[in-house]
Short mmCIF file of C-alpha atoms in Angstrom, two decimals:
data_model
loop_
_atom_site.label_atom_id
_atom_site.label_comp_id
_atom_site.label_asym_id
_atom_site.label_seq_id
_atom_site.Cartn_x
_atom_site.Cartn_y
_atom_site.Cartn_z
CA UNK R 1 3.76 -12.98 -14.58
CA UNK R 2 7.51 -12.53 -14.85
CA UNK R 3 9.47 -15.32 -15.75
CA UNK R 4 13.25 -15.76 -16.24
CA UNK R 5 14.84 -17.21 -19.44
CA UNK R 6 17.07 -19.44 -18.07
CA UNK R 7 15.83 -22.41 -16.23
CA UNK R 8 12.84 -24.20 -15.48
CA UNK R 9 9.24 -22.46 -15.59
CA UNK R 10 5.42 -23.39 -15.63
CA UNK R 11 2.39 -21.93 -16.12
CA UNK R 12 -0.63 -21.66 -13.83
CA UNK R 13 -4.24 -22.15 -14.64
CA UNK R 14 -7.26 -22.04 -12.25
CA UNK R 15 -10.22 -24.31 -13.03
CA UNK R 16 -13.35 -23.92 -11.18
CA UNK R 17 -15.42 -27.64 -10.80
CA UNK R 18 -18.78 -26.37 -11.96
CA UNK R 19 -17.49 -24.10 -14.89
CA UNK R 20 -19.82 -26.17 -17.27
CA UNK R 21 -22.63 -25.36 -15.11
CA UNK R 22 -22.36 -22.05 -13.01
CA UNK R 23 -24.34 -18.94 -14.26
CA UNK R 24 -21.80 -15.86 -15.37
CA UNK R 25 -22.73 -12.29 -15.04
CA UNK R 26 -21.81 -8.84 -16.43
CA UNK R 27 -19.77 -6.74 -14.73
CA UNK R 28 -18.06 -3.28 -15.47
CA UNK R 29 -14.47 -3.19 -15.57
CA UNK R 30 -12.48 -0.12 -14.80
CA UNK R 31 -11.94 0.99 -18.54
CA UNK R 32 -16.09 1.14 -18.50
CA UNK R 33 -16.06 -1.96 -20.79
CA UNK R 34 -18.50 -4.73 -19.53
CA UNK R 35 -16.92 -8.40 -19.36
CA UNK R 36 -18.64 -12.21 -18.16
CA UNK R 37 -17.52 -13.52 -14.71
CA UNK R 38 -18.58 -16.67 -12.79
CA UNK R 39 -21.58 -15.77 -10.44
CA UNK R 40 -21.51 -16.36 -6.89
CA UNK R 41 -23.52 -15.86 -3.66
CA UNK R 42 -22.77 -15.37 -0.13
CA UNK R 43 -22.01 -18.81 1.70
CA UNK R 44 -21.39 -20.66 -2.08
CA UNK R 45 -18.50 -23.11 -2.05
CA UNK R 46 -15.53 -22.36 -4.25
CA UNK R 47 -13.82 -25.46 -5.92
CA UNK R 48 -11.65 -26.36 -8.46
CA UNK R 49 -8.14 -27.43 -9.30
CA UNK R 50 -4.97 -25.99 -10.27
CA UNK R 51 -2.87 -26.88 -12.87
CA UNK R 52 0.65 -26.28 -13.14
CA UNK R 53 2.26 -26.91 -16.67
CA UNK R 54 6.38 -26.92 -17.16
CA UNK R 55 7.53 -25.14 -19.67
CA UNK R 56 10.53 -27.34 -19.89
CA UNK R 57 9.32 -31.41 -19.95
CA UNK R 58 12.36 -33.35 -17.89
CA UNK R 59 13.66 -30.42 -15.95
CA UNK R 60 12.57 -30.05 -12.63
CA UNK R 61 11.05 -26.69 -11.01
CA UNK R 62 12.20 -25.90 -7.68
CA UNK R 63 9.56 -23.94 -5.04
CA UNK R 64 9.38 -23.05 -1.83
CA UNK R 65 5.53 -24.20 -1.56
CA UNK R 66 2.00 -23.74 -3.95
CA UNK R 67 -0.93 -22.14 -2.66
CA UNK R 68 -3.95 -20.70 -3.88
CA UNK R 69 -5.97 -18.02 -1.65
CA UNK R 70 -9.45 -16.43 -2.06
CA UNK R 71 -9.62 -12.83 -1.74
CA UNK R 72 -12.24 -9.82 -1.00
CA UNK R 73 -10.41 -6.66 -1.40
CA UNK R 74 -11.75 -2.91 -1.98
CA UNK R 75 -9.24 -0.99 -3.33
CA UNK R 76 -9.95 3.21 -3.32
CA UNK R 77 -8.28 4.89 -6.72
CA UNK R 78 -6.59 7.91 -4.96
CA UNK R 79 -4.93 5.17 -2.48
CA UNK R 80 -4.01 2.83 -4.96
CA UNK R 81 -0.72 1.30 -3.06
CA UNK R 82 -3.16 0.08 -0.39
CA UNK R 83 -5.47 -2.60 -0.59
CA UNK R 84 -8.11 -3.17 2.43
CA UNK R 85 -8.82 -6.98 2.62
CA UNK R 86 -11.98 -7.98 4.28
CA UNK R 87 -11.91 -11.60 2.87
CA UNK R 88 -8.30 -13.37 3.06
CA UNK R 89 -8.21 -17.38 2.83
CA UNK R 90 -5.41 -19.63 2.02
CA UNK R 91 -4.76 -23.12 0.91
CA UNK R 92 -1.34 -24.58 0.92
CA UNK R 93 -1.15 -26.86 -2.04
CA UNK R 94 2.34 -28.25 -1.99
CA UNK R 95 4.87 -28.32 0.84
CA UNK R 96 8.62 -26.47 -0.62
CA UNK R 97 9.85 -29.31 -2.43
CA UNK R 98 10.32 -29.57 -6.36
CA UNK R 99 8.08 -30.71 -9.67
CA UNK R 100 9.35 -33.14 -12.07
CA UNK R 101 6.42 -33.30 -14.00
CA UNK R 102 3.26 -31.06 -15.10
CA UNK R 103 0.31 -31.80 -11.83
CA UNK R 104 -3.36 -30.79 -10.70
CA UNK R 105 -3.63 -29.60 -7.21
CA UNK R 106 -7.51 -30.05 -5.92
CA UNK R 107 -8.45 -26.95 -3.51
CA UNK R 108 -12.34 -26.26 -1.79
CA UNK R 109 -13.35 -22.95 -0.02
CA UNK R 110 -15.83 -24.59 1.73
CA UNK R 111 -19.20 -21.90 2.48
CA UNK R 112 -17.49 -18.88 1.83
CA UNK R 113 -18.34 -15.84 3.83
CA UNK R 114 -19.01 -13.21 0.61
CA UNK R 115 -20.48 -10.32 2.58
CA UNK R 116 -20.59 -7.14 0.06
CA UNK R 117 -21.62 -6.88 -4.03
CA UNK R 118 -19.02 -6.89 -6.27
CA UNK R 119 -18.87 -3.03 -7.42
CA UNK R 120 -16.45 -1.01 -9.80
CA UNK R 121 -17.07 3.03 -9.40
CA UNK R 122 -15.46 6.14 -10.33
CA UNK R 123 -13.50 5.82 -7.22
CA UNK R 124 -13.50 2.56 -5.51
CA UNK R 125 -13.52 -0.91 -6.85
CA UNK R 126 -14.86 -3.69 -4.16
CA UNK R 127 -13.44 -7.69 -6.25
CA UNK R 128 -13.25 -10.97 -5.12
CA UNK R 129 -10.49 -12.90 -6.59
CA UNK R 130 -8.53 -16.56 -6.72
CA UNK R 131 -4.87 -15.87 -7.04
CA UNK R 132 -2.41 -19.03 -7.33
CA UNK R 133 1.17 -18.85 -6.44
CA UNK R 134 4.19 -20.91 -7.08
CA UNK R 135 6.61 -19.63 -4.51
CA UNK R 136 9.98 -19.12 -5.62
CA UNK R 137 13.15 -17.22 -4.31
CA UNK R 138 13.69 -14.74 -6.46
CA UNK R 139 10.43 -14.33 -8.49
CA UNK R 140 6.70 -16.11 -7.94
CA UNK R 141 4.60 -17.31 -10.19
CA UNK R 142 1.13 -16.40 -10.17
CA UNK R 143 -2.52 -16.46 -11.70
CA UNK R 144 -5.47 -14.36 -10.83
CA UNK R 145 -8.82 -15.16 -11.86
CA UNK R 146 -11.73 -12.87 -10.88
CA UNK R 147 -15.58 -14.02 -10.03
CA UNK R 148 -18.39 -11.91 -9.51
CA UNK R 149 -20.77 -11.55 -6.12
CA UNK R 150 -24.12 -10.74 -5.87
CA UNK R 151 -26.24 -10.04 -2.95
CA UNK R 152 -29.31 -11.18 -2.71
CA UNK R 153 -32.24 -9.56 -0.77
CA UNK R 154 -36.34 -9.48 -0.19
CA UNK R 155 -38.19 -6.78 1.57
CA UNK R 156 -41.43 -6.86 3.51
CA UNK R 157 -44.60 -5.56 1.85
CA UNK R 158 -44.61 -3.03 4.01
CA UNK R 159 -42.86 -0.43 1.73
CA UNK R 160 -44.10 3.23 2.59
CA UNK R 161 -44.88 5.51 -0.40
CA UNK R 162 -43.11 8.85 -0.72
CA UNK R 163 -44.46 12.09 -1.00
CA UNK R 164 -43.32 15.29 -1.40
CA UNK R 165 -44.00 19.18 -1.91
CA UNK R 166 -42.38 21.75 -4.55
CA UNK R 167 -43.26 25.27 -3.51
CA UNK R 168 -42.60 28.85 -4.38
CA UNK R 169 -44.86 30.88 -2.36
CA UNK R 170 -47.75 32.34 -4.09
CA UNK R 171 -46.06 30.86 -7.38
CA UNK R 172 -46.21 27.55 -7.51
CA UNK R 173 -47.38 24.35 -5.75
CA UNK R 174 -46.83 20.90 -6.95
CA UNK R 175 -46.80 17.86 -4.85
CA UNK R 176 -45.63 14.44 -6.06
CA UNK R 177 -46.13 11.07 -4.78
CA UNK R 178 -44.35 7.46 -5.63
CA UNK R 179 -45.86 4.34 -4.78
CA UNK R 180 -42.93 2.84 -2.56
CA UNK R 181 -39.68 3.88 -1.18
CA UNK R 182 -37.49 0.67 -1.54
CA UNK R 183 -37.03 -0.64 -5.26
CA UNK R 184 -35.42 -3.83 -6.81
CA UNK R 185 -33.86 -3.69 -9.92
CA UNK R 186 -36.10 -4.86 -12.57
CA UNK R 187 -38.94 -2.64 -10.54
CA UNK R 188 -41.03 -0.25 -11.88
CA UNK R 189 -41.40 3.16 -10.52
CA UNK R 190 -44.93 4.42 -10.47
CA UNK R 191 -46.14 7.60 -9.23
CA UNK R 192 -48.38 10.99 -9.71
CA UNK R 193 -47.36 14.40 -9.71
CA UNK R 194 -49.93 17.06 -8.91
CA UNK R 195 -50.45 20.88 -10.20
CA UNK R 196 -52.32 22.96 -7.16
CA UNK R 197 -50.81 26.36 -7.91
CA UNK R 198 -49.25 27.41 -11.19
CA UNK R 199 -48.44 31.21 -11.79
CA UNK R 200 -44.87 30.52 -13.73
CA UNK R 201 -44.43 29.30 -16.62
CA UNK R 202 -42.92 25.98 -16.71
CA UNK R 203 -41.70 24.69 -19.78
CA UNK R 204 -40.14 21.47 -18.90
CA UNK R 205 -40.13 18.81 -16.31
CA UNK R 206 -38.30 15.47 -15.61
CA UNK R 207 -37.41 13.16 -13.02
CA UNK R 208 -33.64 11.79 -12.77
CA UNK R 209 -32.35 8.98 -11.28
CA UNK R 210 -28.93 10.32 -9.80
CA UNK R 211 -26.48 7.55 -8.29
CA UNK R 212 -23.98 9.27 -5.64
CA UNK R 213 -20.81 7.31 -4.77
CA UNK R 214 -19.09 8.35 -1.41
CA UNK R 215 -15.63 7.39 -0.53
CA UNK R 216 -13.16 7.92 2.14
CA UNK R 217 -13.76 8.95 5.22
CA UNK R 218 -13.53 12.51 7.55
CA UNK R 219 -11.65 15.28 5.62
CA UNK R 220 -10.98 12.87 2.56
CA UNK R 221 -14.05 12.42 1.77
CA UNK R 222 -14.91 12.26 -2.24
CA UNK R 223 -18.44 12.67 -3.87
CA UNK R 224 -19.07 11.62 -7.68
CA UNK R 225 -22.70 12.16 -8.90
CA UNK R 226 -23.94 9.98 -11.84
CA UNK R 227 -26.84 10.53 -13.66
CA UNK R 228 -28.35 7.71 -14.72
CA UNK R 229 -31.53 8.17 -16.07
CA UNK R 230 -33.53 11.25 -17.48
CA UNK R 231 -37.74 10.82 -17.55
CA UNK R 232 -39.73 13.91 -19.27
CA UNK R 233 -42.67 14.30 -17.50
CA UNK R 234 -43.78 17.08 -20.33
CA UNK R 235 -43.06 19.72 -22.09
CA UNK R 236 -45.17 22.01 -22.02
CA UNK R 237 -47.18 24.29 -19.71
CA UNK R 238 -49.07 22.36 -17.20
CA UNK R 239 -52.63 23.91 -15.61
CA UNK R 240 -53.92 24.36 -12.14
CA UNK R 241 -55.71 20.62 -11.24
CA UNK R 242 -53.93 18.76 -13.78
CA UNK R 243 -52.19 15.29 -12.66
CA UNK R 244 -49.37 13.07 -14.73
CA UNK R 245 -49.03 9.94 -13.86
CA UNK R 246 -45.47 8.51 -14.09
CA UNK R 247 -44.15 4.93 -15.26
CA UNK R 248 -40.39 4.59 -15.10
CA UNK R 249 -38.68 1.21 -15.73
CA UNK R 250 -35.58 0.47 -14.14
CA UNK R 251 -34.63 -2.55 -15.72
CA UNK R 252 -33.25 -1.00 -18.71
CA UNK R 253 -30.50 0.84 -16.69
CA UNK R 254 -27.10 0.48 -15.16
CA UNK R 255 -28.08 -0.10 -11.50
CA UNK R 256 -26.44 -1.65 -8.52
CA UNK R 257 -27.87 -2.42 -5.11
CA UNK R 258 -28.14 0.71 -2.37
CA UNK R 259 -24.82 0.17 -0.65
CA UNK R 260 -23.97 2.19 2.42
CA UNK R 261 -20.86 2.08 4.57
CA UNK R 262 -19.54 -0.49 3.06
CA UNK R 263 -16.60 -1.86 5.33
CA UNK R 264 -16.17 1.72 6.22
CA UNK R 265 -14.86 2.50 3.04
CA UNK R 266 -17.32 3.92 0.60
CA UNK R 267 -21.41 4.25 -0.05
CA UNK R 268 -23.37 3.84 -3.12
CA UNK R 269 -26.41 5.75 -2.62
CA UNK R 270 -29.53 6.13 -5.28
CA UNK R 271 -32.04 9.47 -5.38
CA UNK R 272 -34.94 10.66 -7.42
CA UNK R 273 -34.32 14.04 -8.44
CA UNK R 274 -37.48 16.24 -9.90
CA UNK R 275 -36.13 18.89 -12.08
CA UNK R 276 -38.94 22.03 -13.35
CA UNK R 277 -37.60 24.40 -15.66
CA UNK R 278 -39.42 27.87 -16.56
CA UNK R 279 -39.47 29.67 -19.61
CA UNK R 280 -36.51 32.03 -18.02
CA UNK R 281 -34.58 28.83 -17.91
CA UNK R 282 -34.43 29.05 -13.93
CA UNK R 283 -34.01 25.32 -12.81
CA UNK R 284 -36.34 24.33 -9.43
CA UNK R 285 -34.96 21.02 -7.98
CA UNK R 286 -36.49 18.46 -5.19
CA UNK R 287 -34.41 15.09 -4.50
CA UNK R 288 -35.49 12.20 -2.58
CA UNK R 289 -33.28 8.94 -1.88
CA UNK R 290 -34.84 5.63 -2.74
CA UNK R 291 -33.44 2.08 -1.97
CA UNK R 292 -32.05 0.10 -4.62
CA UNK R 293 -32.19 -3.94 -3.82
CA UNK R 294 -31.47 -7.45 -5.91
CA UNK R 295 -34.63 -9.34 -5.87
CA UNK R 296 -34.05 -13.23 -4.79
CA UNK R 297 -36.45 -15.21 -6.39
CA UNK R 298 -35.21 -13.98 -10.24
CA UNK R 299 -32.04 -16.56 -9.66
CA UNK R 300 -33.08 -18.75 -6.92
CA UNK R 301 -33.56 -21.88 -9.19
CA UNK R 302 -29.69 -21.63 -10.09
CA UNK R 303 -28.34 -21.42 -6.80
CA UNK R 304 -26.99 -24.22 -4.70
CA UNK R 305 -28.98 -25.15 -1.43
CA UNK R 306 -25.68 -23.61 0.82
CA UNK R 307 -26.64 -20.27 -1.16
CA UNK R 308 -30.62 -20.55 -0.44
CA UNK R 309 -29.16 -21.03 3.35
CA UNK R 310 -26.58 -17.89 2.96
CA UNK R 311 -29.06 -15.80 1.52
CA UNK R 312 -31.50 -16.45 3.70
CA UNK R 313 -29.29 -15.35 6.23
CA UNK R 314 -28.68 -12.44 4.34
CA UNK R 315 -31.46 -9.73 5.19
CA UNK R 316 -34.00 -12.36 5.56
CA UNK R 317 -33.65 -14.04 2.03
CA UNK R 318 -35.76 -17.43 1.92
CA UNK R 319 -34.84 -20.64 -0.44
CA UNK R 320 -37.90 -20.27 -2.43
CA UNK R 321 -40.43 -17.94 -3.88
CA UNK R 322 -43.14 -19.12 -1.53
CA UNK R 323 -40.73 -19.31 1.50
CA UNK R 324 -40.56 -15.66 0.31
CA UNK R 325 -44.10 -14.58 0.53
CA UNK R 326 -44.21 -16.59 4.08
CA UNK R 327 -41.60 -14.43 5.29
CA UNK R 328 -42.80 -11.37 4.01
CA UNK R 329 -46.47 -11.86 5.13
CA UNK R 330 -44.76 -12.37 8.76
CA UNK R 331 -42.69 -9.04 8.66
CA UNK R 332 -45.31 -7.34 7.55
CA UNK R 333 -47.64 -8.63 9.34
#
């Protein structure tokens, strides 16, 4: 925010109407730290007040209009000059004129569409924010306020299991099976590994969760792989006929829902990666994509009725736990 050292200036403050009761969510910033922001869902109304406080009481402030914007935008770090806006709403709060005393302006953006989840990655950032502006001939006075958006989903009970085989002819044959292919962010991955043929000396075996962020299109595509979790299955040599159970709790890891081709700008996908290391330090891999999603009924109590309706529209979410169960039965039956 920039001001001249002469004449009248002002400070702007944006306050939400439900700031006292609205839930906050932790969200990672670009520098890797976590801050708390007000949490919204698709379809919820965003309303509040813009306070314009004059720095020098008694002096008038001339302006070309006062407005507030609700913006959803994607910023690619390698293309910082271009902000790709997918939501852009404007409310005029005052016509051009002058202010002679501090004033408060009410605003309301009704049932705002917020189609994507807030995300801060290695090469891309998707953010939603309110921006209040006092427009002046030479220097606007502005104030931005970020919010966080979560997208809620429900998946039907029909959730196919994953079966995979790792094999090296006449040396190794392993089958592994996971209970399903779609997991909510607080879920548990349950599986089993069967050793059908073991003729090489395996000394270590682990499952990794890998996050793959893809940005850009065509020749300028960037891939960033990040190992989110490492789960040691065994340390030592298995024998033929042995089976090892797997229970991997997702709640302790920094995960987001799977995001596919968001506004044709980026994707975030997750993979289970089985890694075997033999005594000669050779590594064997097998990878399988899984879908992660944010479960709706955990936060349903804190949501307003309008947000429940919106999330019902979004991937079949329902307004209550019982309604969710009903939809799951209908979709799977």
